[in-house]
Amino acid sequence: MTAPAELRLPVSAPPRERLRHAEHVMGTVVSIDIPAAAARVLPEVLRWLHWVDATFSPYRDDSDVSRFGRGELSLAQCAPEFAEVLIECAIIRDQSDGYFTTMPGGRFDPSGLVKGWAIERAAAILNAAGFAGHCVNGGGDIQCSGEPQAGRPWRVGVTDPLRPGELAAVVSGRDFAVATSGTAERGAHIFNPHTGRAATGLAGITVVGPRLTAADAYATAAMAMGDAAREWAEHLDGYEAFATTTDGDTWQTSRFRARLS
Amino acid sequence: MRSVVLALGGTVAGLTLLLSFKSHSAAPPGDPVAAAGMPATQGSPRPQGSPRPSAPAARSRATAGSSAAAATRTVTGDVDSTAYGPMQVQLTITGQKITKATVVQRTDSGEKSDQIDSFAIPRLIGETLAAQSGRIDAVSGATYTSSGYITSLQSALDKAAA
């Protein structure tokens, strides 16, 4: 004898183990891949990203970056994180012989580093809450932590800058960052600060290493260098690079192969 | 000679595209069992969505490429008349692997067409890439704008996981 239909309980779906969230912020979309249990930390992560947008956007007249650039705020009057970003920028500027600059268009704009730094800090919020298995992708710049499943590393596809929709490489690992700079999405928007002209030579470059703050800024600097980036990237400590030239050739640093999936 | 079958079927949540790639002699185009198959790649994940026996199927023809065994070829599906307008899928095949999937003729303009373009096409491309290169968790590339995200591979991955 079967129970009356109205007494049957619905069969519940198994609980989802992973959660994906896509947030429009900082002029792009940040995709967040976290354990489902980390949902309670998500609001804090999103608040952080929007705070960074409001504080560091050069497109907002009332941001600290805009007001500092106009001389309306001293460094001490800016948010404490502002000095932290300036120090990171200064380090990369020195490491890149000035190819990374906070004055890319003649006015103060640390955007070449801020997004990577913001994503790295967002990942740190998740780590601090005890959720190591996450991947945060800020418009193509990625910080991965732990594993998506026990025993499986993260796998990150690198788009081919000259062939939309195709992947040029797949890198994998645990606790690593991947940043790509290139002309595929927004054209030749990176300038060589030493000539004042649009950077030439590279269609795209991907930098892989432990921290996204450095990887993002290194990728920006390497695009500005163009052909000279190959020799420079070979000597970066702990960071590897893969590049596609405007002619369609590719090159990689000697230890990049170890990052390939 | 290989054949491409594009099956379109509506679902409650939206539109799911299913792409099948099979030997021409295995089954006639439109066969629901064949349409559920995937490229002959070991361990490939199957695309989401279910085939419909009534789904329209398109016979395909090779339009470019050389006769070399491992050469890169381009296969273009026939224009498929769907409820959302005419559609055509083009695959780039290197040896036995699909290396690229694009929609070479999009739907007519209109509300439903926008829906299919922004939802189904990146999803189709993303699933095809995922099937060919193994599971991909995220995609790194030049920073996309908020609107550029819609057609990005990352968007396809996010939709597939949602």
PDB file of C-alpha atoms in Angstrom, chain A residues 36-157:
ATOM      1  CA  ALA A  36      29.311  26.267  -0.382  1.00  0.00           C
ATOM      2  CA  ALA A  37      29.956  26.648   3.347  1.00  0.00           C
ATOM      3  CA  ALA A  38      31.904  29.843   2.630  1.00  0.00           C
ATOM      4  CA  ALA A  39      28.695  31.610   1.569  1.00  0.00           C
ATOM      5  CA  ARG A  40      28.604  33.356   4.938  1.00  0.00           C
ATOM      6  CA  VAL A  41      31.912  35.095   4.134  1.00  0.00           C
ATOM      7  CA  LEU A  42      30.820  36.179   0.648  1.00  0.00           C
ATOM      8  CA  PRO A  43      29.176  39.456   1.774  1.00  0.00           C
ATOM      9  CA  GLU A  44      32.425  40.522   3.441  1.00  0.00           C
ATOM     10  CA  VAL A  45      34.386  39.721   0.278  1.00  0.00           C
ATOM     11  CA  LEU A  46      31.943  41.704  -1.865  1.00  0.00           C
ATOM     12  CA  ARG A  47      31.983  44.672   0.529  1.00  0.00           C
ATOM     13  CA  TRP A  48      35.774  44.682   0.288  1.00  0.00           C
ATOM     14  CA  LEU A  49      35.760  44.702  -3.521  1.00  0.00           C
ATOM     15  CA  HIS A  50      33.252  47.567  -3.701  1.00  0.00           C
ATOM     16  CA  TRP A  51      35.214  49.512  -1.096  1.00  0.00           C
ATOM     17  CA  VAL A  52      38.370  49.136  -3.204  1.00  0.00           C
ATOM     18  CA  ASP A  53      36.405  50.326  -6.244  1.00  0.00           C
ATOM     19  CA  ALA A  54      35.151  53.419  -4.406  1.00  0.00           C
ATOM     20  CA  THR A  55      38.569  54.205  -2.917  1.00  0.00           C
ATOM     21  CA  PHE A  56      40.937  53.444  -5.808  1.00  0.00           C
ATOM     22  CA  SER A  57      38.953  54.043  -9.008  1.00  0.00           C
ATOM     23  CA  PRO A  58      40.533  56.755 -11.186  1.00  0.00           C
ATOM     24  CA  TYR A  59      37.146  57.115 -12.886  1.00  0.00           C
ATOM     25  CA  ARG A  60      35.417  58.383  -9.739  1.00  0.00           C
ATOM     26  CA  ASP A  61      36.038  62.024  -8.911  1.00  0.00           C
ATOM     27  CA  ASP A  62      35.538  61.404  -5.189  1.00  0.00           C
ATOM     28  CA  SER A  63      37.861  58.398  -4.852  1.00  0.00           C
ATOM     29  CA  ASP A  64      41.011  58.694  -2.766  1.00  0.00           C
ATOM     30  CA  VAL A  65      43.046  58.096  -5.935  1.00  0.00           C
ATOM     31  CA  SER A  66      41.392  61.012  -7.754  1.00  0.00           C
ATOM     32  CA  ARG A  67      41.590  63.346  -4.746  1.00  0.00           C
ATOM     33  CA  PHE A  68      45.222  62.389  -4.026  1.00  0.00           C
ATOM     34  CA  GLY A  69      46.066  62.952  -7.701  1.00  0.00           C
ATOM     35  CA  ARG A  70      44.539  66.438  -7.563  1.00  0.00           C
ATOM     36  CA  GLY A  71      46.463  67.234  -4.394  1.00  0.00           C
ATOM     37  CA  GLU A  72      43.316  67.454  -2.270  1.00  0.00           C
ATOM     38  CA  LEU A  73      44.386  64.675   0.100  1.00  0.00           C
ATOM     39  CA  SER A  74      47.745  63.999   1.683  1.00  0.00           C
ATOM     40  CA  LEU A  75      48.904  60.415   2.022  1.00  0.00           C
ATOM     41  CA  ALA A  76      48.064  60.546   5.739  1.00  0.00           C
ATOM     42  CA  GLN A  77      44.504  61.624   4.905  1.00  0.00           C
ATOM     43  CA  CYS A  78      43.939  58.681   2.583  1.00  0.00           C
ATOM     44  CA  ALA A  79      42.799  55.248   3.704  1.00  0.00           C
ATOM     45  CA  PRO A  80      45.610  53.246   5.384  1.00  0.00           C
ATOM     46  CA  GLU A  81      45.521  50.762   2.496  1.00  0.00           C
ATOM     47  CA  PHE A  82      46.490  53.606   0.158  1.00  0.00           C
ATOM     48  CA  ALA A  83      50.060  53.696   1.481  1.00  0.00           C
ATOM     49  CA  GLU A  84      50.222  49.914   1.259  1.00  0.00           C
ATOM     50  CA  VAL A  85      49.375  50.103  -2.466  1.00  0.00           C
ATOM     51  CA  LEU A  86      51.922  52.867  -3.055  1.00  0.00           C
ATOM     52  CA  ILE A  87      54.656  50.750  -1.464  1.00  0.00           C
ATOM     53  CA  GLU A  88      53.736  47.763  -3.646  1.00  0.00           C
ATOM     54  CA  CYS A  89      53.792  50.040  -6.711  1.00  0.00           C
ATOM     55  CA  ALA A  90      57.208  51.441  -5.817  1.00  0.00           C
ATOM     56  CA  ILE A  91      58.676  47.955  -5.456  1.00  0.00           C
ATOM     57  CA  ILE A  92      57.402  46.839  -8.863  1.00  0.00           C
ATOM     58  CA  ARG A  93      58.483  50.112 -10.459  1.00  0.00           C
ATOM     59  CA  ASP A  94      62.048  49.541  -9.253  1.00  0.00           C
ATOM     60  CA  GLN A  95      62.007  45.867 -10.275  1.00  0.00           C
ATOM     61  CA  SER A  96      60.831  46.795 -13.775  1.00  0.00           C
ATOM     62  CA  ASP A  97      63.202  49.689 -14.514  1.00  0.00           C
ATOM     63  CA  GLY A  98      60.272  52.072 -14.458  1.00  0.00           C
ATOM     64  CA  TYR A  99      58.183  50.192 -17.032  1.00  0.00           C
ATOM     65  CA  PHE A 100      55.568  49.830 -14.313  1.00  0.00           C
ATOM     66  CA  THR A 101      54.490  53.308 -13.286  1.00  0.00           C
ATOM     67  CA  THR A 102      51.768  54.946 -11.206  1.00  0.00           C
ATOM     68  CA  MET A 103      51.685  57.789 -13.754  1.00  0.00           C
ATOM     69  CA  PRO A 104      50.888  55.842 -16.960  1.00  0.00           C
ATOM     70  CA  GLY A 105      48.905  58.594 -18.640  1.00  0.00           C
ATOM     71  CA  GLY A 106      50.588  61.554 -16.972  1.00  0.00           C
ATOM     72  CA  ARG A 107      48.277  61.480 -13.991  1.00  0.00           C
ATOM     73  CA  PHE A 108      48.219  59.369 -10.858  1.00  0.00           C
ATOM     74  CA  ASP A 109      46.670  55.949 -11.604  1.00  0.00           C
ATOM     75  CA  PRO A 110      47.817  52.775  -9.794  1.00  0.00           C
ATOM     76  CA  SER A 111      45.225  50.624 -11.631  1.00  0.00           C
ATOM     77  CA  GLY A 112      47.904  48.345 -13.080  1.00  0.00           C
ATOM     78  CA  LEU A 113      48.355  46.873  -9.617  1.00  0.00           C
ATOM     79  CA  VAL A 114      45.190  47.632  -7.645  1.00  0.00           C
ATOM     80  CA  LYS A 115      42.950  44.972  -9.152  1.00  0.00           C
ATOM     81  CA  GLY A 116      45.462  42.176  -8.544  1.00  0.00           C
ATOM     82  CA  TRP A 117      46.033  43.454  -5.026  1.00  0.00           C
ATOM     83  CA  ALA A 118      42.276  43.645  -4.358  1.00  0.00           C
ATOM     84  CA  ILE A 119      41.733  40.075  -5.581  1.00  0.00           C
ATOM     85  CA  GLU A 120      44.669  38.785  -3.536  1.00  0.00           C
ATOM     86  CA  ARG A 121      43.230  40.456  -0.438  1.00  0.00           C
ATOM     87  CA  ALA A 122      39.771  39.056  -1.197  1.00  0.00           C
ATOM     88  CA  ALA A 123      41.348  35.604  -1.276  1.00  0.00           C
ATOM     89  CA  ALA A 124      43.049  36.380   2.043  1.00  0.00           C
ATOM     90  CA  ILE A 125      39.644  37.128   3.602  1.00  0.00           C
ATOM     91  CA  LEU A 126      38.477  33.650   2.574  1.00  0.00           C
ATOM     92  CA  ASN A 127      41.681  32.065   3.893  1.00  0.00           C
ATOM     93  CA  ALA A 128      41.359  33.878   7.208  1.00  0.00           C
ATOM     94  CA  ALA A 129      37.816  32.514   7.567  1.00  0.00           C
ATOM     95  CA  GLY A 130      39.156  28.991   7.108  1.00  0.00           C
ATOM     96  CA  PHE A 131      38.030  28.381   3.514  1.00  0.00           C
ATOM     97  CA  ALA A 132      41.233  27.558   1.657  1.00  0.00           C
ATOM     98  CA  GLY A 133      39.714  25.887  -1.403  1.00  0.00           C
ATOM     99  CA  HIS A 134      38.780  28.946  -3.430  1.00  0.00           C
ATOM    100  CA  CYS A 135      39.521  30.701  -6.692  1.00  0.00           C
ATOM    101  CA  VAL A 136      38.860  34.406  -7.258  1.00  0.00           C
ATOM    102  CA  ASN A 137      39.012  35.689 -10.839  1.00  0.00           C
ATOM    103  CA  GLY A 138      39.031  39.462 -11.295  1.00  0.00           C
ATOM    104  CA  GLY A 139      38.276  39.937 -14.977  1.00  0.00           C
ATOM    105  CA  GLY A 140      40.978  37.467 -16.026  1.00  0.00           C
ATOM    106  CA  ASP A 141      43.446  37.862 -13.147  1.00  0.00           C
ATOM    107  CA  ILE A 142      43.226  34.935 -10.771  1.00  0.00           C
ATOM    108  CA  GLN A 143      44.256  33.956  -7.242  1.00  0.00           C
ATOM    109  CA  CYS A 144      43.741  30.266  -6.443  1.00  0.00           C
ATOM    110  CA  SER A 145      44.051  28.704  -3.016  1.00  0.00           C
ATOM    111  CA  GLY A 146      44.070  25.075  -1.941  1.00  0.00           C
ATOM    112  CA  GLU A 147      42.121  22.677  -4.137  1.00  0.00           C
ATOM    113  CA  PRO A 148      38.633  22.682  -5.673  1.00  0.00           C
ATOM    114  CA  GLN A 149      38.243  19.021  -4.619  1.00  0.00           C
ATOM    115  CA  ALA A 150      40.441  16.837  -2.443  1.00  0.00           C
ATOM    116  CA  GLY A 151      43.389  15.666  -4.490  1.00  0.00           C
ATOM    117  CA  ARG A 152      42.629  17.791  -7.554  1.00  0.00           C
ATOM    118  CA  PRO A 153      44.605  20.948  -8.388  1.00  0.00           C
ATOM    119  CA  TRP A 154      43.098  24.085  -9.889  1.00  0.00           C
ATOM    120  CA  ARG A 155      43.276  24.233 -13.664  1.00  0.00           C
ATOM    121  CA  VAL A 156      43.367  27.653 -15.285  1.00  0.00           C
ATOM    122  CA  GLY A 157      43.034  28.170 -19.032  1.00  0.00           C
TER     123      GLY A 157
END
